[in-house]
Coordinates of C-alpha atoms and ligand atoms in Angstrom, one line a residue:
M25 CA 126.2 91.1 148.8
R26 CA 125.4 91.7 152.5
P27 CA 125.8 88.8 155.0
F28 CA 122.6 86.8 155.7
S29 CA 121.6 83.8 157.7
Y30 CA 119.9 80.8 156.2
E31 CA 117.6 77.9 157.2
R32 CA 115.6 75.2 155.7
A33 CA 111.9 75.0 156.7
A34 CA 110.3 71.8 157.9
D35 CA 106.9 72.4 156.3
P36 CA 105.0 75.4 154.8
A37 CA 103.3 76.4 158.1
A38 CA 106.7 76.3 159.9
A39 CA 108.3 78.4 157.1
A40 CA 105.6 81.1 157.4
A41 CA 105.9 81.0 161.2
R42 CA 109.6 81.6 161.1
A43 CA 109.1 84.4 158.5
G44 CA 106.8 86.0 161.0
Q45 CA 109.3 85.7 163.8
I46 CA 112.4 87.1 162.1
E47 CA 112.7 90.7 161.1
G48 CA 113.9 91.0 157.5
A49 CA 113.4 87.3 156.7
R50 CA 112.5 86.3 153.1
F51 CA 111.6 83.0 151.4
I52 CA 113.9 81.7 148.8
A53 CA 112.6 79.3 146.1
G54 CA 114.5 79.0 142.8
G55 CA 116.5 82.1 143.7
T56 CA 116.7 83.3 140.1
N57 CA 115.4 86.7 140.9
L58 CA 116.1 87.1 144.6
L59 CA 119.8 86.2 144.5
D60 CA 120.4 88.5 141.5
L61 CA 118.9 91.4 143.5
M62 CA 120.9 90.5 146.6
K63 CA 124.1 90.5 144.7
I64 CA 123.5 94.1 143.7
E65 CA 122.1 95.0 147.1
V66 CA 118.7 96.0 145.8
E67 CA 117.4 93.4 148.2
T68 CA 119.2 93.0 151.5
P69 CA 117.3 90.3 153.5
A70 CA 118.9 89.5 156.9
H71 CA 117.6 85.9 156.8
L72 CA 116.6 83.4 154.1
I73 CA 114.1 80.6 154.6
D74 CA 114.5 77.9 152.0
V75 CA 111.1 76.6 150.9
N76 CA 112.4 73.9 148.6
G77 CA 111.7 70.3 149.7
L78 CA 108.4 70.9 151.5
G79 CA 106.3 68.7 149.2
L80 CA 105.0 71.7 147.2
D81 CA 106.3 70.4 143.9
E82 CA 103.3 68.4 142.6
I83 CA 100.4 69.1 140.2
T84 CA 97.3 67.4 141.5
E85 CA 93.7 67.2 140.3
T86 CA 91.0 69.2 142.2
G87 CA 87.5 67.9 142.9
D88 CA 85.9 70.3 140.4
G89 CA 88.0 69.3 137.4
G90 CA 90.8 71.8 137.8
L91 CA 94.5 71.5 138.8
R92 CA 96.3 72.5 141.9
I93 CA 99.9 73.6 141.1
G94 CA 102.3 73.5 144.1
A95 CA 104.2 76.7 144.7
L96 CA 107.5 75.0 144.1
V97 CA 106.6 73.4 140.7
R98 CA 109.3 74.5 138.3
N99 CA 108.3 76.5 135.3
T100 CA 109.8 73.7 133.0
D101 CA 107.7 71.0 134.7
L102 CA 104.6 73.1 134.6
A103 CA 104.9 73.9 130.9
A104 CA 105.6 70.2 130.0
D105 CA 102.8 68.7 132.1
D106 CA 100.5 66.8 129.7
R107 CA 97.3 68.1 131.4
I108 CA 98.5 71.7 131.2
R109 CA 99.5 71.3 127.5
R110 CA 96.2 69.7 126.7
D111 CA 93.7 71.9 128.6
Y112 CA 95.6 75.1 129.5
G113 CA 97.7 75.6 126.4
V114 CA 98.0 79.4 126.9
L115 CA 99.9 78.7 130.1
T116 CA 102.4 76.4 128.5
R117 CA 103.0 78.9 125.7
A118 CA 103.5 81.8 128.1
L119 CA 105.9 79.8 130.2
V120 CA 108.2 78.7 127.3
A121 CA 108.2 82.4 126.1
G122 CA 109.9 83.4 129.4
A123 CA 113.5 83.5 130.4
S124 CA 115.7 80.5 129.2
G125 CA 115.6 76.7 129.6
Q126 CA 118.1 76.8 132.4
L127 CA 116.2 79.5 134.3
R128 CA 112.9 77.8 133.8
N129 CA 114.4 74.6 135.3
K130 CA 115.0 76.6 138.6
A131 CA 112.2 79.1 138.5
T132 CA 109.1 78.2 140.6
T133 CA 105.4 79.0 140.3
G134 CA 105.3 81.1 143.5
G135 CA 108.6 82.9 142.8
N136 CA 107.5 83.7 139.3
L137 CA 104.3 85.5 140.5
L138 CA 106.5 87.4 143.0
Q139 CA 109.4 88.4 140.8
R140 CA 110.2 92.1 140.9
T141 CA 110.0 94.6 138.1
R142 CA 112.7 94.9 135.4
C143 CA 112.6 98.7 135.5
P144 CA 116.3 99.6 134.9
Y145 CA 116.2 102.4 137.6
F146 CA 115.0 99.8 140.2
Y147 CA 118.1 97.8 139.5
D148 CA 120.5 100.8 139.6
T149 CA 121.2 101.8 143.2
A150 CA 122.7 105.0 142.1
Q151 CA 119.3 106.2 140.8
V152 CA 116.2 107.3 142.7
C153 CA 113.4 104.8 142.8
N154 CA 110.2 104.9 145.0
K155 CA 109.8 101.1 144.8
R156 CA 113.4 100.5 146.1
V157 CA 113.6 103.5 148.5
P158 CA 110.1 104.8 149.3
G159 CA 109.8 108.6 148.9
S160 CA 113.1 109.0 146.9
G161 CA 111.5 109.8 143.6
C162 CA 111.0 107.9 140.3
G163 CA 114.0 107.6 138.1
A164 CA 112.0 106.6 135.1
L165 CA 109.9 109.8 135.3
A166 CA 112.9 112.1 135.6
V167 CA 113.7 114.5 132.7
G168 CA 115.7 112.6 130.0
A169 CA 115.0 109.1 131.5
S170 CA 114.1 106.2 129.3
S171 CA 110.6 104.7 129.8
R172 CA 110.4 102.7 126.6
Q173 CA 110.0 99.3 128.4
L174 CA 107.7 100.7 131.2
G175 CA 104.0 100.8 131.9
I176 CA 101.2 102.7 130.2
I177 CA 98.2 101.9 132.4
G178 CA 97.6 101.2 136.1
T179 CA 100.6 103.4 136.8
S180 CA 100.9 106.4 139.1
D181 CA 103.0 109.6 139.4
A182 CA 105.1 107.6 141.9
C183 CA 105.9 104.6 139.7
I184 CA 105.3 103.4 136.1
A185 CA 107.0 100.0 136.4
T186 CA 105.5 96.8 134.8
H187 CA 105.1 93.3 136.2
P188 CA 107.5 91.2 134.1
S189 CA 106.0 87.7 134.3
D190 CA 104.7 85.9 131.2
M191 CA 103.2 83.1 133.3
A192 CA 101.1 85.5 135.3
V193 CA 99.5 86.9 132.1
A194 CA 98.3 83.5 131.1
M195 CA 97.2 82.7 134.6
R196 CA 95.1 85.9 134.7
A197 CA 93.3 84.8 131.5
L198 CA 92.7 81.4 133.2
D199 CA 91.3 83.0 136.4
V200 CA 93.7 81.2 138.8
V201 CA 93.5 81.5 142.5
V202 CA 96.5 81.8 144.8
E203 CA 96.7 79.8 148.0
T204 CA 98.7 81.0 151.0
V205 CA 99.6 80.2 154.6
N206 CA 100.4 83.0 157.1
P207 CA 102.7 83.0 160.2
T208 CA 99.8 81.9 162.5
G209 CA 99.0 78.9 160.3
E210 CA 95.9 80.4 158.7
T211 CA 95.3 79.7 155.0
R212 CA 93.4 81.8 152.5
T213 CA 92.7 81.9 148.8
I214 CA 93.2 85.1 146.7
P215 CA 92.0 85.4 143.0
L216 CA 95.0 86.4 140.9
A217 CA 93.0 89.4 139.8
D218 CA 93.2 90.8 143.3
F219 CA 96.7 89.6 144.1
H220 CA 99.0 92.3 142.7
L221 CA 98.5 95.9 143.8
L222 CA 98.6 99.0 141.7
P223 CA 101.4 101.4 142.8
G224 CA 99.5 104.5 143.9
D225 CA 101.6 106.3 146.4
T226 CA 103.2 103.1 147.7
P227 CA 104.9 101.3 144.8
D228 CA 107.0 99.3 147.3
K229 CA 103.9 97.3 148.3
E230 CA 103.3 95.0 145.3
T231 CA 100.9 92.4 146.5
V232 CA 98.2 91.8 149.1
L233 CA 100.4 89.3 151.0
A234 CA 100.9 90.1 154.6
P235 CA 104.4 89.9 156.2
G236 CA 105.5 86.3 156.4
E237 CA 102.6 85.0 154.3
M238 CA 103.8 82.3 151.9
I239 CA 102.3 81.0 148.7
T240 CA 101.6 77.3 148.9
A241 CA 99.8 76.7 145.5
V242 CA 98.0 78.2 142.6
T243 CA 94.7 76.6 141.5
L244 CA 93.4 76.4 138.0
P245 CA 89.7 76.2 137.5
A246 CA 88.2 73.4 135.3
P247 CA 89.3 73.9 131.6
V248 CA 87.3 76.4 129.7
G249 CA 88.1 75.0 126.2
G250 CA 88.6 77.2 123.2
R251 CA 91.7 78.0 121.3
H252 CA 94.7 79.2 123.4
A253 CA 97.4 81.5 122.2
Y254 CA 100.2 83.6 123.7
H255 CA 102.2 86.1 121.8
K256 CA 105.1 88.0 123.2
T257 CA 106.4 91.0 121.3
R258 CA 110.0 91.9 122.4
D259 CA 113.2 93.4 121.2
R260 CA 115.0 90.0 120.8
A261 CA 113.4 86.7 119.7
S262 CA 114.5 85.1 123.0
Y263 CA 115.8 85.9 126.5
A264 CA 114.0 89.3 126.6
F265 CA 111.1 90.6 128.5
A266 CA 107.9 91.6 126.8
L267 CA 107.3 95.0 125.3
V268 CA 103.7 93.8 125.0
S269 CA 102.3 90.3 125.4
V270 CA 98.8 89.0 124.8
A271 CA 97.2 85.9 126.2
L272 CA 94.1 84.9 124.2
I273 CA 91.5 82.2 124.8
R274 CA 88.9 82.2 122.0
Q275 CA 85.8 80.2 121.8
P276 CA 84.3 79.0 118.4
D277 CA 81.5 81.6 118.7
G278 CA 84.1 84.4 118.8
S279 CA 83.7 85.2 122.6
G280 CA 86.7 84.8 124.9
R281 CA 89.3 86.3 127.1
V282 CA 92.3 88.6 126.6
A283 CA 95.0 89.5 129.1
L284 CA 97.9 91.8 128.4
G285 CA 101.5 91.8 129.8
G286 CA 104.2 94.4 129.5
V287 CA 101.8 97.3 129.9
A288 CA 100.9 97.5 133.6
P289 CA 102.0 96.8 137.1
K290 CA 100.0 93.6 137.0
P291 CA 98.5 91.3 134.3
W292 CA 95.9 93.5 132.6
R293 CA 92.4 92.2 131.8
S294 CA 88.8 93.4 132.1
D295 CA 85.4 91.9 131.6
A296 CA 84.3 94.9 129.5
A297 CA 87.3 94.3 127.1
D298 CA 86.6 90.6 127.0
A299 CA 83.0 91.4 125.9
E300 CA 84.4 93.3 122.9
L301 CA 86.2 90.3 121.5
P302 CA 83.6 89.5 118.8
N303 CA 84.1 93.1 117.6
G304 CA 87.8 92.7 116.9
A305 CA 91.2 93.9 118.2
T306 CA 90.6 97.6 117.9
A307 CA 87.5 97.4 120.1
V308 CA 89.2 95.2 122.7
I309 CA 92.3 97.3 123.1
A310 CA 90.4 100.6 123.1
E311 CA 88.4 99.2 126.1
L312 CA 91.3 97.5 127.8
L313 CA 93.6 100.4 127.6
K314 CA 91.0 103.1 128.3
G315 CA 92.6 105.7 130.5
A316 CA 96.1 104.7 129.6
R317 CA 98.8 107.3 130.5
P318 CA 101.8 106.5 128.2
T319 CA 104.9 108.5 128.0
E320 CA 106.2 109.8 124.7
E321 CA 108.6 106.9 124.6
N322 CA 106.2 104.1 125.2
V323 CA 103.0 105.4 123.6
F324 CA 103.8 102.9 120.8
K325 CA 102.7 100.1 123.1
I326 CA 99.0 100.9 122.4
A327 CA 99.3 100.3 118.7
L328 CA 101.6 97.4 119.3
A329 CA 99.0 95.7 121.6
E330 CA 96.3 96.2 119.0
R331 CA 98.4 94.9 116.1
T332 CA 99.6 91.9 118.2
L333 CA 96.0 90.9 119.0
A334 CA 94.8 91.6 115.5
A335 CA 97.4 89.2 114.1
M336 CA 96.4 86.6 116.6
L337 CA 92.8 86.8 115.6
T338 CA 93.7 86.1 112.0
E339 CA 95.3 82.8 113.1
D340 CA 92.1 80.8 113.5
Ligands
FAD401 C1 118.1 86.7 132.7 C2 116.6 86.5 133.1 C3 115.6 86.5 132.1 C4 114.3 86.3 132.5 N1 113.3 86.4 131.5 C5 112.0 86.2 131.9 C6 111.0 86.4 131.0 O1 111.2 86.6 129.8 N2 109.7 86.2 131.4 C7 109.4 85.9 132.7 O2 108.2 85.8 133.1 N3 110.4 85.8 133.7 C8 111.7 86.0 133.3 N4 112.7 85.9 134.2 C9 112.3 85.9 135.6 C10 112.1 84.5 136.2 O3 111.0 83.9 135.6 C11 112.0 84.6 137.7 O4 113.3 85.0 138.2 C12 111.5 83.4 138.3 O5 110.3 83.0 137.9 C13 111.4 83.6 139.8 O6 111.2 82.4 140.5 P1 112.1 81.8 141.6 O7 111.5 80.6 142.1 O8 113.6 81.7 141.1 O9 112.0 83.0 142.7 P2 113.0 83.5 143.8 O10 114.1 84.3 143.1 O11 113.4 82.4 144.7 O12 112.0 84.4 144.6 C14 111.4 85.6 144.0 C15 110.6 86.3 145.1 O13 109.5 85.5 145.5 C16 109.5 85.2 146.9 N5 109.0 83.8 147.0 C17 109.5 82.8 146.3 N6 108.7 81.7 146.6 C18 107.7 82.1 147.4 C19 106.6 81.5 148.1 N7 106.3 80.2 147.9 N8 105.9 82.3 148.9 C20 106.1 83.6 149.1 N9 107.2 84.2 148.6 C21 108.0 83.5 147.7 C22 111.0 85.4 147.3 O14 111.1 85.8 148.6 C23 111.4 86.6 146.3 O15 110.9 87.8 146.8 C24 114.0 86.1 133.9 C25 115.0 86.0 134.8 C26 116.3 86.2 134.4 C27 117.4 86.1 135.5
SF4_402 S1 109.1 103.2 137.6 FE1 108.9 102.4 139.6 S2 110.5 100.9 139.7 FE2 111.0 102.3 138.0 S3 112.3 104.0 138.9 FE3 110.1 104.6 139.0 S4 109.5 104.0 141.1 FE4 111.3 102.8 140.6

């Protein structure tokens, strides 16, 4: 691990201001992803700004019947909150499908949205990777490379990595909005649909956040009702990332929402695919994965997504 300096911020605006002043500064929340990456020198921040203890660990009610989740709310606490369990069941189910109990006790809402990909070539500094070293090439697309875990849609010739978060897939189905503060103290709201970027030619740029901009909260709109389900298909029953995951909210009339994880650089959902829900899993997945560019090794994810959703639709 490279040497780095460390400070605790006084409040969110001060944290963002400091991040704007110091070249190479990064926020640290639970540290469950950032510290792992620092140990293997995939990430080498010169300075860490600790955003724990800034009063961002509460879940409060909003004026329009929704909930505001502070960026530092731990994944365990979010999953266990009575209001989340009652009105946003898809979120609780997605959270408990992720990582392990110990990790969820540390992992935060903001950090979870910003966790880096699990592409094995990204983690191996002996390999080329456009996300880690822009312009170096994509190890996952090299001859003989393994792409089984990687993306099938929204990818580019420069990068086929997926976003690994389970929580984000459920949040996409719930239409959450991300709240931020920037180094000059300005705040803004960003729909999660627009928060993560597709790789294009710049896979190192993963979100619309500006340098030094900090997540302060995530807001859930008022509950939409319906039956909530999250199914994660993976190589092991626990402690593994999704090959394919499906977040489903289904209304009694058969309409609803579907978001996919494990297939793209961001949680994957479209209005056109949602509209196909009354027509069944084949129609939804055909629409949602229209234009997919799988590799030979991961083309199975298309059928897996369809079967996973089909199984969930029989559970009513
Ligand atoms: C063994 C293992 C298994 C896992 N399995 C799963 C899984 O199955 N599913 C899943 O979804 N996740 C899984 N995870 C990932 C885990 O959920 C994330 O590591 C965690 O959510 C990250 O949150 P954190 O608070 O620890 O983030 P940190 O590690 O502290 O930070 C992550 C990134 O976010 C930035 N950041 C943090 N907070 C803010 C903020 N408020 N504003 C701006 N930037 C911020 C940091 O600078 C850093 O770049 C696993 C992790 C491990 C180690
Ligand atoms: S898929 Fe993306 S993260 Fe993986 S090696 Fe290629 S550029 Fe790097």
